[in-house]
Amino acid sequence: MRMKAKAKNKSCCNVLAVYSLQHFSGREHFSGVLDGMAGTGDWQLETISPNLFLGRDALVNSEGEPYDGMIISMPGSDEVMEKIAKSRLPTVLVDIPDRTLAARYDAVSWVWTDNADIGRRAARHLLEHGEYAAAGYIHEVPDRFYSHERLTAFRQTMHESGCETSVFSPDGTTTARYLKSLRAWLKELPKPAAVMAASDMRAADVINACRAEGIAVPSKVAVIGVDCDVSQHARCGMSISSVILNSRMMGREAVRELEFLLRHPKYKGRVRESLIPAKEIFAGESTARSTTSARLVETAVKFINMNCTRPLSTNDIVAYLGCSRRLAELRFSQILGTTIHAAIAKARMEEARRLLHNGKSVDAVAKELQFSSANQLYQAYKRHFGCTIRSGRGLCKTGAPGGS
């Protein structure tokens, strides 16, 4: 079905926009076209879906008049694309690598998604949210040129950080075979791993495959996709971190390019191409900060040592780490074999012994470490080190950590 954007006016340029409005990205693209048209003032726009962009009739409007220009975001039939290639019809192609049209050097312009920027942004986001033993990349199904461009930039960025990338290329056969192969690939990938998928649909496949294999996301495998397709969040049961495309800007740029071609019909300069970078990153659950166990405990101990002159609680440490109390206590038990409370007590008593050994009085140390009294410091010291302050001024043997 054709759709008119404004009433017919003979002084206007007849323009066709080939768009699918079925998905969010297509609607955003087209919204950008409408935004851009606000500055033209002399376009009569019609839109048609790609599945109707077929024969000779596709090159005339609903009144039977030939179009003056076209914006094509999705290719039509071979017949119509070949006819456009042989014409001098001002044409803007959005993310369409058409070889026939590529041979044209006049009245044609190209608007591309910057897929290298997408790959780099995805890698940087993952690297900011964890440390990994390996990286992985899953191609689109079926294979697409943009998937390879994203891989190249992703792999390079991960390599620069010392992380090598394993690539999964679906064989394009049955869904069952594809998912089985994906599960096997994920199982063999060294953990923790950072995985980029060419799209959110493939990212959802990765998350579901991890779940089937009992691989935790994001602690064992962090996943990022492209497109910010909310429908895929529901399919895998979690919000997917995603690189958001600047689709609306692409639509506006397509209008600017077509406007140029319409106003400069004899232009014979360089081939006109525009590269549109990604908009931003949506940070979802699939890449939630996944600090390794040792790194988390190391961070906590450093914080305790820097703040041991004031009373600290377990809640203070948990708040600083930004994780659950249960996780923090588990990691302390696994790495240090102790509790957070005991680690705080140990740091405070080691600082007390250092100050006393350097000649400070018990009263001065009690005041500096904010004990309620010198007597409380005496008791805590004996409980922790197994001897009194007086017997050796802190040079007695160290006992097991205790509470203060």
Coordinates of C-alpha atoms in Angstrom, one line a residue:
M1 CA 0.0 0.0 0.0
R2 CA 1.3 3.4 -1.0
M3 CA 1.1 6.3 1.5
K4 CA 1.1 10.0 0.7
A5 CA 2.8 12.4 3.0
K6 CA 1.2 15.6 1.4
A7 CA -1.3 16.5 -1.2
K8 CA -0.3 16.7 -4.9
N9 CA 1.3 19.9 -6.1
K10 CA 2.8 20.2 -9.6
S11 CA 5.5 22.5 -8.3
C12 CA 6.7 19.8 -6.0
C13 CA 9.3 17.0 -6.6
N14 CA 7.8 13.5 -6.6
V15 CA 9.9 11.5 -4.2
L16 CA 9.6 7.8 -3.2
A17 CA 11.0 6.4 0.1
V18 CA 11.3 2.6 0.2
Y19 CA 11.0 1.6 3.9
S20 CA 9.7 -1.2 6.0
L21 CA 7.9 0.2 9.0
Q22 CA 7.5 -3.2 10.6
H23 CA 10.5 -2.8 13.0
F24 CA 11.7 0.0 15.2
S25 CA 14.8 0.8 13.2
G26 CA 12.8 1.3 10.0
R27 CA 10.3 3.6 11.8
E28 CA 13.2 5.6 13.2
H29 CA 14.8 5.9 9.8
F30 CA 11.5 7.1 8.3
S31 CA 11.0 9.5 11.2
G32 CA 14.3 11.0 10.3
V33 CA 13.1 11.4 6.7
L34 CA 10.1 13.3 7.9
D35 CA 12.2 15.4 10.2
G36 CA 14.5 16.3 7.3
M37 CA 11.6 17.1 5.0
A38 CA 10.6 20.0 7.3
G39 CA 13.4 22.0 5.7
T40 CA 12.7 21.1 2.0
G41 CA 9.2 22.6 1.5
D42 CA 8.8 21.3 -2.1
W43 CA 8.5 17.5 -1.9
Q44 CA 5.5 15.3 -2.6
L45 CA 6.5 12.1 -0.7
E46 CA 5.2 8.6 -1.1
T47 CA 6.4 5.5 0.7
I48 CA 6.3 1.9 -0.3
S49 CA 7.4 -1.3 1.4
P50 CA 10.2 -3.3 -0.2
N51 CA 8.0 -6.3 -1.0
L52 CA 6.0 -4.0 -3.3
F53 CA 9.0 -2.4 -4.9
L54 CA 9.1 -4.8 -7.8
G55 CA 8.4 -4.0 -11.5
R56 CA 8.3 -1.1 -13.9
D57 CA 5.3 0.4 -12.1
A58 CA 7.5 1.0 -9.0
L59 CA 9.1 3.9 -10.7
V60 CA 5.9 6.0 -11.1
N61 CA 3.7 7.4 -8.3
S62 CA 0.1 6.7 -7.7
E63 CA -0.9 9.3 -10.3
G64 CA 1.2 7.5 -13.0
E65 CA 3.9 10.3 -12.9
P66 CA 7.6 9.4 -12.8
Y67 CA 9.5 10.0 -9.6
D68 CA 12.0 12.8 -9.5
G69 CA 14.1 11.1 -6.8
M70 CA 14.2 8.1 -4.5
I71 CA 15.5 7.2 -1.0
I72 CA 15.9 3.4 -0.8
S73 CA 16.6 1.8 2.6
M74 CA 15.8 -1.7 1.5
P75 CA 16.3 -3.1 -2.1
G76 CA 13.5 -4.1 -4.3
S77 CA 13.4 -6.7 -7.1
D78 CA 16.5 -7.2 -9.3
E79 CA 14.5 -5.8 -12.2
V80 CA 13.7 -2.5 -10.5
M81 CA 17.2 -2.1 -9.1
E82 CA 18.7 -2.7 -12.5
K83 CA 16.4 -0.2 -14.1
I84 CA 17.3 2.5 -11.5
A85 CA 21.0 1.7 -12.1
K86 CA 20.6 2.3 -15.8
S87 CA 18.8 5.6 -15.3
R88 CA 20.0 9.0 -14.1
L89 CA 17.2 9.2 -11.5
P90 CA 18.6 10.9 -8.3
T91 CA 18.9 8.1 -5.8
V92 CA 20.0 7.8 -2.2
L93 CA 20.8 4.3 -0.9
V94 CA 20.8 3.7 2.8
D95 CA 23.1 0.8 3.8
I96 CA 22.6 -1.0 0.5
P97 CA 25.8 -2.4 -1.1
D98 CA 24.3 -2.8 -4.6
R99 CA 27.0 -3.6 -7.1
T100 CA 25.0 -2.5 -10.1
L101 CA 24.3 0.9 -8.6
A102 CA 27.9 1.2 -7.3
A103 CA 29.0 1.5 -11.0
R104 CA 27.0 4.7 -11.3
Y105 CA 28.9 7.9 -10.6
D106 CA 26.2 10.5 -11.2
A107 CA 23.0 11.3 -9.4
V108 CA 23.6 8.7 -6.7
S109 CA 24.5 9.0 -3.0
W110 CA 25.2 6.5 -0.3
V111 CA 24.4 6.8 3.5
W112 CA 26.1 4.1 5.6
T113 CA 26.0 3.0 9.2
D114 CA 29.5 3.3 10.7
N115 CA 29.9 -0.4 11.5
A116 CA 33.5 0.1 12.7
D117 CA 32.3 2.6 15.3
I118 CA 29.7 0.1 16.4
G119 CA 32.4 -2.7 16.9
R120 CA 34.7 -0.4 18.8
R121 CA 32.0 0.9 21.1
A122 CA 30.8 -2.6 21.9
A123 CA 34.4 -3.7 22.8
R124 CA 35.0 -0.6 24.9
H125 CA 31.8 -1.1 26.8
L126 CA 32.7 -4.7 27.6
L127 CA 36.2 -3.8 28.7
E128 CA 34.8 -1.1 31.0
H129 CA 32.6 -3.7 32.7
G130 CA 35.0 -6.6 33.5
E131 CA 38.2 -8.5 32.9
Y132 CA 38.1 -11.4 30.5
A133 CA 40.1 -14.5 29.5
A134 CA 38.7 -14.4 26.0
A135 CA 36.4 -12.6 23.6
G136 CA 33.8 -13.9 21.2
Y137 CA 31.9 -12.7 18.2
I138 CA 28.8 -14.2 16.6
H139 CA 27.9 -13.3 13.0
E140 CA 24.5 -12.4 11.7
V141 CA 22.1 -15.1 10.2
P142 CA 22.2 -15.0 7.2
D143 CA 25.6 -13.6 6.6
R144 CA 25.7 -9.8 6.1
F145 CA 28.4 -7.3 5.0
Y146 CA 27.9 -5.2 8.1
S147 CA 28.5 -8.1 10.4
H148 CA 32.1 -8.5 9.1
E149 CA 32.7 -4.7 9.4
R150 CA 31.6 -4.8 13.1
L151 CA 33.8 -7.9 13.7
T152 CA 36.9 -6.3 12.3
A153 CA 36.7 -3.3 14.6
F154 CA 35.6 -5.3 17.7
R155 CA 38.5 -7.8 17.2
Q156 CA 41.1 -5.1 16.8
T157 CA 39.9 -3.2 19.9
M158 CA 39.9 -6.3 22.1
H159 CA 43.3 -7.3 20.7
E160 CA 44.8 -4.0 21.8
S161 CA 43.6 -4.8 25.3
G162 CA 45.3 -8.2 25.2
C163 CA 42.1 -10.2 24.6
E164 CA 41.9 -12.4 21.5
T165 CA 38.5 -13.0 19.7
S166 CA 37.0 -16.4 18.7
V167 CA 34.4 -16.1 15.9
F168 CA 31.2 -18.1 15.6
S169 CA 29.8 -18.2 12.0
P170 CA 26.4 -19.9 11.8
D171 CA 26.3 -22.4 8.9
G172 CA 22.9 -21.3 7.8
T173 CA 21.3 -24.8 8.0
T174 CA 18.6 -25.8 10.5
T175 CA 17.8 -23.9 13.6
A176 CA 18.4 -26.9 15.8
R177 CA 21.9 -27.5 14.3
Y178 CA 22.7 -23.8 14.7
L179 CA 21.7 -23.7 18.4
K180 CA 23.6 -26.9 19.1
S181 CA 26.8 -25.5 17.5
L182 CA 26.4 -22.2 19.3
R183 CA 26.1 -24.0 22.7
A184 CA 29.2 -26.1 21.9
W185 CA 31.2 -22.9 21.0
L186 CA 30.1 -21.1 24.1
K187 CA 31.0 -24.1 26.3
E188 CA 34.6 -24.1 24.9
L189 CA 35.1 -20.4 25.1
P190 CA 37.6 -19.6 28.0
K191 CA 35.8 -17.9 30.9
P192 CA 35.1 -15.2 31.8
A193 CA 34.4 -14.2 28.3
A194 CA 33.1 -11.0 26.5
V195 CA 30.8 -11.7 23.6
M196 CA 29.6 -9.3 20.9
A197 CA 26.7 -10.3 18.7
A198 CA 26.0 -8.7 15.3
S199 CA 22.4 -7.9 16.4
D200 CA 20.2 -8.2 19.5
M201 CA 18.5 -11.2 18.0
R202 CA 21.8 -13.1 17.9
A203 CA 22.6 -11.7 21.4
A204 CA 19.4 -13.3 22.7
D205 CA 20.5 -16.6 21.1
V206 CA 23.8 -16.4 23.0
I207 CA 22.0 -15.7 26.3
N208 CA 19.5 -18.6 25.8
A209 CA 22.4 -20.9 24.8
C210 CA 24.3 -19.9 27.9
R211 CA 21.3 -20.7 30.1
A212 CA 20.9 -24.1 28.5
E213 CA 24.6 -24.8 29.2
G214 CA 24.4 -23.5 32.8
I215 CA 26.8 -20.6 32.0
A216 CA 26.0 -17.5 34.1
V217 CA 25.4 -14.2 32.3
P218 CA 27.1 -11.8 32.8
S219 CA 29.5 -13.2 35.4
K220 CA 30.9 -16.0 33.1
V221 CA 29.8 -14.6 29.7
A222 CA 29.0 -10.9 29.2
V223 CA 27.0 -10.2 26.1
I224 CA 26.3 -7.1 24.0
G225 CA 24.3 -6.8 20.8
V226 CA 23.2 -4.1 18.3
D227 CA 19.9 -2.4 17.6
C228 CA 18.4 -2.1 21.1
D229 CA 15.5 -4.4 20.1
V230 CA 13.3 -4.6 23.2
S231 CA 11.4 -7.6 21.8
Q232 CA 14.6 -9.7 22.2
H233 CA 14.8 -8.8 25.9
A234 CA 11.6 -10.8 26.5
R235 CA 12.9 -13.7 24.4
C236 CA 16.0 -14.2 26.6
G237 CA 14.6 -13.1 29.9
M238 CA 17.0 -10.2 30.6
S239 CA 17.7 -6.7 29.3
I240 CA 20.4 -6.9 26.6
S241 CA 23.2 -4.3 26.5
S242 CA 23.2 -2.9 23.0
V243 CA 24.8 -0.4 20.7
I244 CA 22.0 2.0 19.6
L245 CA 22.1 3.0 16.0
N246 CA 21.5 6.6 15.0
S247 CA 18.7 5.7 12.6
R248 CA 16.9 9.0 12.8
M249 CA 20.1 10.8 11.8
M250 CA 20.5 8.5 8.8
G251 CA 17.0 9.4 7.6
R252 CA 17.8 13.1 7.9
E253 CA 21.1 12.7 6.1
A254 CA 19.3 10.8 3.3
V255 CA 17.0 13.8 2.8
R256 CA 20.0 16.2 2.7
E257 CA 21.7 14.0 0.1
L258 CA 18.6 13.7 -2.1
E259 CA 18.0 17.4 -1.8
F260 CA 21.5 18.1 -3.0
L261 CA 21.1 15.7 -6.0
L262 CA 17.8 17.3 -7.0
R263 CA 19.3 20.8 -6.8
H264 CA 22.5 19.8 -8.7
P265 CA 21.3 17.6 -11.6
K266 CA 24.6 18.1 -13.5
Y267 CA 26.9 17.4 -10.5
K268 CA 29.8 15.2 -11.6
G269 CA 32.1 15.4 -8.6
R270 CA 33.3 12.7 -6.2
V271 CA 31.0 9.9 -5.3
R272 CA 28.9 11.2 -2.3
E273 CA 29.0 9.0 0.8
S274 CA 28.0 9.7 4.4
L275 CA 29.1 7.7 7.4
I276 CA 26.8 7.8 10.4
P277 CA 28.3 6.8 13.8
A278 CA 26.3 5.0 16.5
K279 CA 24.2 7.0 18.9
E280 CA 25.0 5.5 22.3
I281 CA 25.2 2.3 24.4
F282 CA 22.2 0.9 26.3
A283 CA 23.7 -0.8 29.4
G284 CA 21.5 -3.8 30.3
E285 CA 21.8 -6.8 32.6
S286 CA 23.8 -8.8 30.1
T287 CA 27.0 -6.8 30.8
A288 CA 26.4 -5.7 34.4
R289 CA 29.8 -5.0 36.0
S290 CA 31.4 -8.4 36.6
T291 CA 34.5 -7.9 38.6
T292 CA 36.5 -11.0 39.2
S293 CA 36.5 -12.4 42.8
A294 CA 40.1 -11.5 43.5
R295 CA 39.7 -8.0 42.1
L296 CA 36.6 -7.4 44.2
V297 CA 38.4 -8.5 47.4
E298 CA 41.5 -6.5 46.5
T299 CA 39.4 -3.4 46.0
A300 CA 37.7 -3.9 49.4
V301 CA 40.9 -4.5 51.3
K302 CA 42.5 -1.4 49.7
F303 CA 39.4 0.7 50.8
I304 CA 39.6 -0.8 54.4
N305 CA 43.3 0.0 54.7
M306 CA 42.8 3.6 53.5
N307 CA 40.0 4.1 56.0
C308 CA 41.0 2.0 59.0
T309 CA 41.5 5.0 61.3
R310 CA 37.7 5.4 61.5
P311 CA 35.1 2.9 62.6
L312 CA 34.0 0.9 59.6
S313 CA 31.1 -1.5 59.2
T314 CA 30.4 -4.3 56.8
N315 CA 27.7 -2.2 55.3
D316 CA 30.2 0.5 54.5
I317 CA 32.3 -1.9 52.5
V318 CA 29.3 -3.4 50.7
A319 CA 28.1 0.1 49.7
Y320 CA 31.5 1.0 48.4
L321 CA 31.7 -2.2 46.3
G322 CA 28.2 -1.8 44.9
C323 CA 27.3 -5.5 45.2
S324 CA 25.2 -7.5 47.6
R325 CA 26.4 -8.3 51.1
R326 CA 26.0 -12.0 50.4
L327 CA 28.3 -11.8 47.4
A328 CA 30.9 -9.7 49.2
E329 CA 31.0 -12.1 52.2
L330 CA 31.2 -15.1 49.9
R331 CA 34.2 -13.6 48.1
F332 CA 36.0 -12.7 51.3
S333 CA 35.5 -16.3 52.5
Q334 CA 36.7 -17.7 49.2
I335 CA 39.8 -15.5 48.8
L336 CA 40.9 -14.6 52.4
G337 CA 39.2 -17.3 54.4
T338 CA 37.7 -14.7 56.7
T339 CA 34.8 -12.3 57.1
I340 CA 34.6 -8.6 56.2
H341 CA 34.2 -7.7 59.9
A342 CA 37.3 -9.6 60.8
A343 CA 39.3 -8.0 57.9
I344 CA 38.3 -4.5 59.2
A345 CA 39.3 -5.5 62.8
K346 CA 42.7 -6.8 61.5
A347 CA 43.4 -3.6 59.5
R348 CA 42.6 -1.4 62.6
M349 CA 44.7 -3.4 65.0
E350 CA 47.7 -3.5 62.6
E351 CA 47.4 0.3 62.4
A352 CA 47.2 0.5 66.2
R353 CA 50.3 -1.7 66.6
R354 CA 52.2 0.5 64.0
L355 CA 51.4 3.7 65.8
L356 CA 52.3 2.3 69.2
H357 CA 55.6 0.9 67.9
N358 CA 56.3 4.4 66.5
G359 CA 56.1 5.8 70.1
K360 CA 52.5 7.1 70.3
S361 CA 50.7 6.8 73.7
V362 CA 47.8 4.5 74.2
D363 CA 45.5 7.4 74.7
A364 CA 46.7 9.1 71.5
V365 CA 46.2 5.9 69.5
A366 CA 42.8 5.3 71.0
K367 CA 41.8 8.8 70.0
E368 CA 43.2 8.6 66.5
L369 CA 41.5 5.3 65.8
Q370 CA 38.3 6.6 67.4
F371 CA 38.0 3.9 70.1
S372 CA 35.6 4.9 72.9
S373 CA 38.4 4.7 75.5
A374 CA 41.9 3.5 76.0
N375 CA 40.5 0.5 77.9
Q376 CA 38.6 -0.6 74.8
L377 CA 41.8 -0.4 72.8
Y378 CA 43.6 -2.5 75.5
Q379 CA 41.0 -5.2 75.3
A380 CA 40.8 -5.2 71.5
Y381 CA 44.6 -5.4 71.3
K382 CA 44.9 -8.4 73.6
R383 CA 42.0 -10.2 71.9
H384 CA 43.6 -9.8 68.5
F385 CA 47.3 -10.3 69.2
G386 CA 47.1 -12.6 72.2
C387 CA 49.2 -10.3 74.4
T388 CA 48.9 -6.9 76.2
I389 CA 50.2 -3.7 74.8
R390 CA 52.6 -3.3 77.7
S391 CA 54.2 -6.7 77.1
G392 CA 56.5 -5.7 74.3
R393 CA 54.7 -2.6 72.9
G394 CA 53.1 -4.6 70.1
L395 CA 56.1 -6.9 69.4
C396 CA 54.4 -10.1 70.6
K397 CA 53.2 -12.7 68.2
T398 CA 50.2 -12.1 66.0
G399 CA 47.1 -14.2 66.8
A400 CA 44.0 -15.0 64.8
P401 CA 42.0 -12.0 63.8
G402 CA 39.2 -11.0 66.2
G403 CA 36.6 -8.4 66.6
S404 CA 37.4 -4.9 67.9

